[in-house]
PDB file of C-alpha atoms in Angstrom:
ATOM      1  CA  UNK A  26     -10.356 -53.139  -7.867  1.00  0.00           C
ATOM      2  CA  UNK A  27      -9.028 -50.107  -6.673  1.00  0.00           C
ATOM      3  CA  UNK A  28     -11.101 -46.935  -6.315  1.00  0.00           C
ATOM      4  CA  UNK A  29      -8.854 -45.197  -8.657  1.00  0.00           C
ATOM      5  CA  UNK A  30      -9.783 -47.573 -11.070  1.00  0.00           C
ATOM      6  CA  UNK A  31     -13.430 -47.461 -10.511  1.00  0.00           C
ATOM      7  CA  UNK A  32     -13.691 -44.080 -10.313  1.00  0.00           C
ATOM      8  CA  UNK A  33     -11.803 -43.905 -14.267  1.00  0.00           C
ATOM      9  CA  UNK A  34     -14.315 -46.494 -15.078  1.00  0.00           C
ATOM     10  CA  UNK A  35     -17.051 -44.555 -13.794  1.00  0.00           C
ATOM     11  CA  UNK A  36     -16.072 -40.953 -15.343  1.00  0.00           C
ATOM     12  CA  UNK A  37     -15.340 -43.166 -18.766  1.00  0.00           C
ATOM     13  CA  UNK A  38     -19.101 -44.763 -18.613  1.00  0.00           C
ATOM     14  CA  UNK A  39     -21.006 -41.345 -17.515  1.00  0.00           C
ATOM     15  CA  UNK A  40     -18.901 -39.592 -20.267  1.00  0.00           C
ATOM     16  CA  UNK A  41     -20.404 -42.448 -22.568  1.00  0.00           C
ATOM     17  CA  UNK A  42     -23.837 -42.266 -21.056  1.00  0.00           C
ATOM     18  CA  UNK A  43     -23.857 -38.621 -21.583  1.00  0.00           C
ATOM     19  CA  UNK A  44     -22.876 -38.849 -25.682  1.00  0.00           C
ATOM     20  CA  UNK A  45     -25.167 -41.786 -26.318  1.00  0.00           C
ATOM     21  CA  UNK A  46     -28.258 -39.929 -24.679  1.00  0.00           C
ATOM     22  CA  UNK A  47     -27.192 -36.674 -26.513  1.00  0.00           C
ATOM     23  CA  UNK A  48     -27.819 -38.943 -29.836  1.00  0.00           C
ATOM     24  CA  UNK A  49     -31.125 -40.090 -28.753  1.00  0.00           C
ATOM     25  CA  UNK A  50     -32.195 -36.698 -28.214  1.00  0.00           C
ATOM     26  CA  UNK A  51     -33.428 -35.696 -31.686  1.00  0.00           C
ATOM     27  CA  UNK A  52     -36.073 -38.995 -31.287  1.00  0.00           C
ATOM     28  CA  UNK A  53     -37.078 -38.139 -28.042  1.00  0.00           C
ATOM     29  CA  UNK A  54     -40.876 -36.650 -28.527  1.00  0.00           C
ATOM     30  CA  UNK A  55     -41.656 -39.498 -31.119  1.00  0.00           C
ATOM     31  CA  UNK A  56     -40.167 -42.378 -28.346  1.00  0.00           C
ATOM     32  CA  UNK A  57     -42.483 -40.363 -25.912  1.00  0.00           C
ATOM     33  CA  UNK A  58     -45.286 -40.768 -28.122  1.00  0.00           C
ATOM     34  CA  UNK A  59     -44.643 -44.324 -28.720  1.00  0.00           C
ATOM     35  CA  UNK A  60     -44.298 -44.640 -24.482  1.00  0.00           C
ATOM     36  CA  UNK A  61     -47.805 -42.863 -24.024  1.00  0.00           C
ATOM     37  CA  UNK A  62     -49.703 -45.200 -26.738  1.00  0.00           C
ATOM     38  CA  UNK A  63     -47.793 -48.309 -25.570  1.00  0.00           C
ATOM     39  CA  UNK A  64     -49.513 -47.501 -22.332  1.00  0.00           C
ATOM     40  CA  UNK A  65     -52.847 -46.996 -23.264  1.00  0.00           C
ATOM     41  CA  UNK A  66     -53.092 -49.834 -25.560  1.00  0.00           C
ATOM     42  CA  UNK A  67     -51.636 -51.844 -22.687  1.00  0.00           C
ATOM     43  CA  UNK A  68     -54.881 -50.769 -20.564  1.00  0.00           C
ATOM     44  CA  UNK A  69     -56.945 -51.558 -23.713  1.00  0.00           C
ATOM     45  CA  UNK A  70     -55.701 -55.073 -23.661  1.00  0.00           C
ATOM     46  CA  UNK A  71     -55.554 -55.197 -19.693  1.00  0.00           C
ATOM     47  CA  UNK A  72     -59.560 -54.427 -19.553  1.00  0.00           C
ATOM     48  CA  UNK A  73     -60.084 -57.146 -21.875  1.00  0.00           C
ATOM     49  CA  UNK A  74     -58.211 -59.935 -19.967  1.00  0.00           C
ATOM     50  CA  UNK A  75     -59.788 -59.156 -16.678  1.00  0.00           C
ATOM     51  CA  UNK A  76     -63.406 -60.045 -18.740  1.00  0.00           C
ATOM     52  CA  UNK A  77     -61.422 -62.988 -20.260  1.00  0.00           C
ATOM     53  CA  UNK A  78     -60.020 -63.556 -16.555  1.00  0.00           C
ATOM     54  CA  UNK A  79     -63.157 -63.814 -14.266  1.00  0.00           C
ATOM     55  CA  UNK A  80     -64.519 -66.083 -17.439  1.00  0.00           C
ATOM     56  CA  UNK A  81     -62.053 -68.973 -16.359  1.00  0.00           C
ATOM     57  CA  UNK A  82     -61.742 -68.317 -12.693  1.00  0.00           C
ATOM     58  CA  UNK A  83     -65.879 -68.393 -12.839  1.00  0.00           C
ATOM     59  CA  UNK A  84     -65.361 -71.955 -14.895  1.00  0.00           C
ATOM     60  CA  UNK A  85     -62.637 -73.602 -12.455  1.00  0.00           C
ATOM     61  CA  UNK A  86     -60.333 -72.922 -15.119  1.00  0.00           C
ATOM     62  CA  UNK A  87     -57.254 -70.999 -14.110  1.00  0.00           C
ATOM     63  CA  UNK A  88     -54.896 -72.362 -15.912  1.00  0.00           C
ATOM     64  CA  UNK A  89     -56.269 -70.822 -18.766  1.00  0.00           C
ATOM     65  CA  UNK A  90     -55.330 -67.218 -16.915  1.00  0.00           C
ATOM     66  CA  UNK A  91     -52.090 -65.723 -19.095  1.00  0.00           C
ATOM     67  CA  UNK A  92     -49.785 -62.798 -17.457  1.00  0.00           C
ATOM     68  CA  UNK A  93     -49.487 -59.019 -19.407  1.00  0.00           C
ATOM     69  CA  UNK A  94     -46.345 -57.197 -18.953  1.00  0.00           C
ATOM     70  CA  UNK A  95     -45.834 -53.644 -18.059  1.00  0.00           C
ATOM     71  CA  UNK A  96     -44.671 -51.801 -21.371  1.00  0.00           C
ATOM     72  CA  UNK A  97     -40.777 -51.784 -21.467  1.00  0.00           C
ATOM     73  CA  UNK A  98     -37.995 -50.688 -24.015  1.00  0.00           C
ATOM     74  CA  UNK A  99     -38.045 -53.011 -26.692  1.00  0.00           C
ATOM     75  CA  UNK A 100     -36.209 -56.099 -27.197  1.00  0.00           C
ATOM     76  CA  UNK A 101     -35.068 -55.781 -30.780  1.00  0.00           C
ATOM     77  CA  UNK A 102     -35.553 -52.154 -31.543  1.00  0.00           C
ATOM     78  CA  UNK A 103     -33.879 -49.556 -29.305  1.00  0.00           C
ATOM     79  CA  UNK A 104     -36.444 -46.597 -30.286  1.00  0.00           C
ATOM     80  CA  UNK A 105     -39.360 -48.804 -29.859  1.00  0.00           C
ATOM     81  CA  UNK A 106     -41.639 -50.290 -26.357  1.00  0.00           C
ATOM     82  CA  UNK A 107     -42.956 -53.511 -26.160  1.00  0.00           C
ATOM     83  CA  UNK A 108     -45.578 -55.532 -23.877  1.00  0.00           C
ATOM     84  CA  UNK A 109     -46.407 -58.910 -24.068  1.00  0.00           C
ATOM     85  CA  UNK A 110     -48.922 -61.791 -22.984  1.00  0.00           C
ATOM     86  CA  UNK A 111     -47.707 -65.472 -21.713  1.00  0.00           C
ATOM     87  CA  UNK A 112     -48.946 -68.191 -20.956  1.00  0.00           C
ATOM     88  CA  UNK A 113     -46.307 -70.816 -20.690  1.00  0.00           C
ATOM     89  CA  UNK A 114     -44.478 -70.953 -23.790  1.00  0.00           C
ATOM     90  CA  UNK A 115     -47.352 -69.618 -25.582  1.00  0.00           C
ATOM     91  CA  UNK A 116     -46.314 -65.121 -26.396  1.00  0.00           C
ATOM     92  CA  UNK A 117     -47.699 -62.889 -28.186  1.00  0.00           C
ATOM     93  CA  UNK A 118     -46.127 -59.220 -28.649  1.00  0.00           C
ATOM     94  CA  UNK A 119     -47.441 -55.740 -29.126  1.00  0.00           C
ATOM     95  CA  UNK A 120     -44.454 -53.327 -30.162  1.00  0.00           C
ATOM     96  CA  UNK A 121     -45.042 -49.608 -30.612  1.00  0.00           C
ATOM     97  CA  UNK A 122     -42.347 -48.039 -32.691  1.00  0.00           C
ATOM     98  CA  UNK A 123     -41.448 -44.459 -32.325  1.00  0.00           C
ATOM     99  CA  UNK A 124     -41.561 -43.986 -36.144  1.00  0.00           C
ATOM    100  CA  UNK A 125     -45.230 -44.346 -35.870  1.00  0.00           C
ATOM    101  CA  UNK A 126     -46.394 -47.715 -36.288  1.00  0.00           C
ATOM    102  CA  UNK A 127     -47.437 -50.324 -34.103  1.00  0.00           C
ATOM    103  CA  UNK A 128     -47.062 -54.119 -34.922  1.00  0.00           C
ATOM    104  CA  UNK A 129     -48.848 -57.398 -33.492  1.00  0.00           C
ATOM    105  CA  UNK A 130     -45.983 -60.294 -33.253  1.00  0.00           C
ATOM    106  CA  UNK A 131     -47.486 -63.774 -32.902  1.00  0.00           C
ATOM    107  CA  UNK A 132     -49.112 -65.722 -31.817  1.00  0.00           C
ATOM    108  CA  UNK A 133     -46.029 -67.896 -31.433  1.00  0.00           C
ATOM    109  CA  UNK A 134     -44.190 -70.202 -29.166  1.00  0.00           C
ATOM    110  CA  UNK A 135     -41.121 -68.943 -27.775  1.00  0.00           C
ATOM    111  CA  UNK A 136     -37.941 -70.720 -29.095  1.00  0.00           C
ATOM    112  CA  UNK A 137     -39.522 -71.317 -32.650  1.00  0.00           C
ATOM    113  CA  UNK A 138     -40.097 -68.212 -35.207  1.00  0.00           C
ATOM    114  CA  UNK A 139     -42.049 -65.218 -34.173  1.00  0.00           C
ATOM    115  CA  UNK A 140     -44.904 -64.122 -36.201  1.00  0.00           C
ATOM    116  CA  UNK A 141     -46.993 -63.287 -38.134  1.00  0.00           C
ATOM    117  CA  UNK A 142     -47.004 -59.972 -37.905  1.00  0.00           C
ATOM    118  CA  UNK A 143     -49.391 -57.349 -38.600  1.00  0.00           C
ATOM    119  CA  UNK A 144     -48.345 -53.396 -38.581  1.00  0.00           C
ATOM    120  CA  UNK A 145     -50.667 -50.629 -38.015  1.00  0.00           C
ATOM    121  CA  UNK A 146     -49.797 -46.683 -38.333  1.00  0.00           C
ATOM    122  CA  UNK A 147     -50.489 -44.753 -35.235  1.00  0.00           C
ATOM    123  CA  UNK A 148     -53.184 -42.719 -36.669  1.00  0.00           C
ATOM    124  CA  UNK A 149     -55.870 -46.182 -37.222  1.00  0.00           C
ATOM    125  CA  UNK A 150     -56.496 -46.450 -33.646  1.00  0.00           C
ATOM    126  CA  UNK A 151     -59.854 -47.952 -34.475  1.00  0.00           C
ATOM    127  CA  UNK A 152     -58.054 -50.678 -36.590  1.00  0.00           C
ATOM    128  CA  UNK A 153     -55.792 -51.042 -34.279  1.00  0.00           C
ATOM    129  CA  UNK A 154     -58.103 -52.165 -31.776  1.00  0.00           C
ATOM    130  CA  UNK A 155     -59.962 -54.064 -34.086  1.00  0.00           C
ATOM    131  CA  UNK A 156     -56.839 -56.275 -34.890  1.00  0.00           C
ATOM    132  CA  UNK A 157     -55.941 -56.242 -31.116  1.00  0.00           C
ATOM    133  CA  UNK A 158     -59.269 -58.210 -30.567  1.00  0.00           C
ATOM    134  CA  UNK A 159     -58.532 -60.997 -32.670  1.00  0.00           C
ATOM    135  CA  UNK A 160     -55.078 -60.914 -32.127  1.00  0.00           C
ATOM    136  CA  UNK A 161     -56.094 -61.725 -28.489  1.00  0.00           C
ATOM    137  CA  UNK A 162     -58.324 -64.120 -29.364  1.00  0.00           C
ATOM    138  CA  UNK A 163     -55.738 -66.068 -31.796  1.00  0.00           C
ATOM    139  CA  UNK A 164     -53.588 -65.854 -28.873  1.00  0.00           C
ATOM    140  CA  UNK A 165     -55.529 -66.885 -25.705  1.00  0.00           C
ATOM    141  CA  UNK A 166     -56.928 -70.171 -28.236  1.00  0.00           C
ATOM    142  CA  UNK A 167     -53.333 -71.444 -29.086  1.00  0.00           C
ATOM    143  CA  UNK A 168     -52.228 -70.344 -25.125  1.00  0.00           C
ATOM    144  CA  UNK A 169     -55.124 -72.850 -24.463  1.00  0.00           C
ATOM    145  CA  UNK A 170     -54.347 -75.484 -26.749  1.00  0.00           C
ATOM    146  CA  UNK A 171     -53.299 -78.653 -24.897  1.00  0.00           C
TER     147      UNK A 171
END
């Protein structure tokens, strides 16, 4: 390509960039928000695995040992952050949605149907954990199934 050319291409995409950030800039604070509690439910669920970790390492089981992901923007919704577990094709989703709720996807398998799903406004942090818990546990069981 000539450099012409890229550089047309280049002023065209950072002239897009520029108006499709201005348009995300009234949602902003709340995808903040949704960033910051992403993260520290993340660490909720983190602390829990490494118990749930040195169980099965401690039993010669490691198989049984599923990965977390950092939080991330979200696959389906653009104003939303996601993290999720895995353990083969075993997932399980947290999502944490700028419009203020946060919503358990799975357990499920991937390449069949997500769910269920379970949605929690930010403000019922205690629920929220509480439903974390045995969301975890639903989770880990089927990630463990044979």
């Amino acid at each position: 390509m000539a450099p012409e050319s890229q550089g047309k291409l280049g002023e065209r995409l950072s002239t897009l960039g520029r108006r499709l950030a201005a348009r995300e800039e009234d949602g902003r604070d709340a995808l903040d928000e949704a960033r910051r509690l992403a993260a520290e439910l993340r660490g909720f669920v983190a602390e829990g695995l490494e118990a749930y970790h040195r169980a099965v390492e401690d039993a010669r089981a490691p198989q049984l040992r599923v990965e977390l992901s950092e939080p991330r923007a979200d696959d389906k919704h653009l104003r939303s952050v996601q993290f999720d577990l895995r353990r083969g094709r075993h997932a399980a989703i947290v999502t944490v949605k700028s419009r203020g709720d946060v919503t358990l996807v799975g357990p499920f398998r991937q390449g069949k149907v997500e769910g269920p799903c379970k949605s929690f406004p930010f403000a019922a942090r205690d629920e929220i954990h509480d439903a974390l818990g045995d969301f975890l546990e639903s989770f880990l069981e089927a990630a463990a199934t044979p």
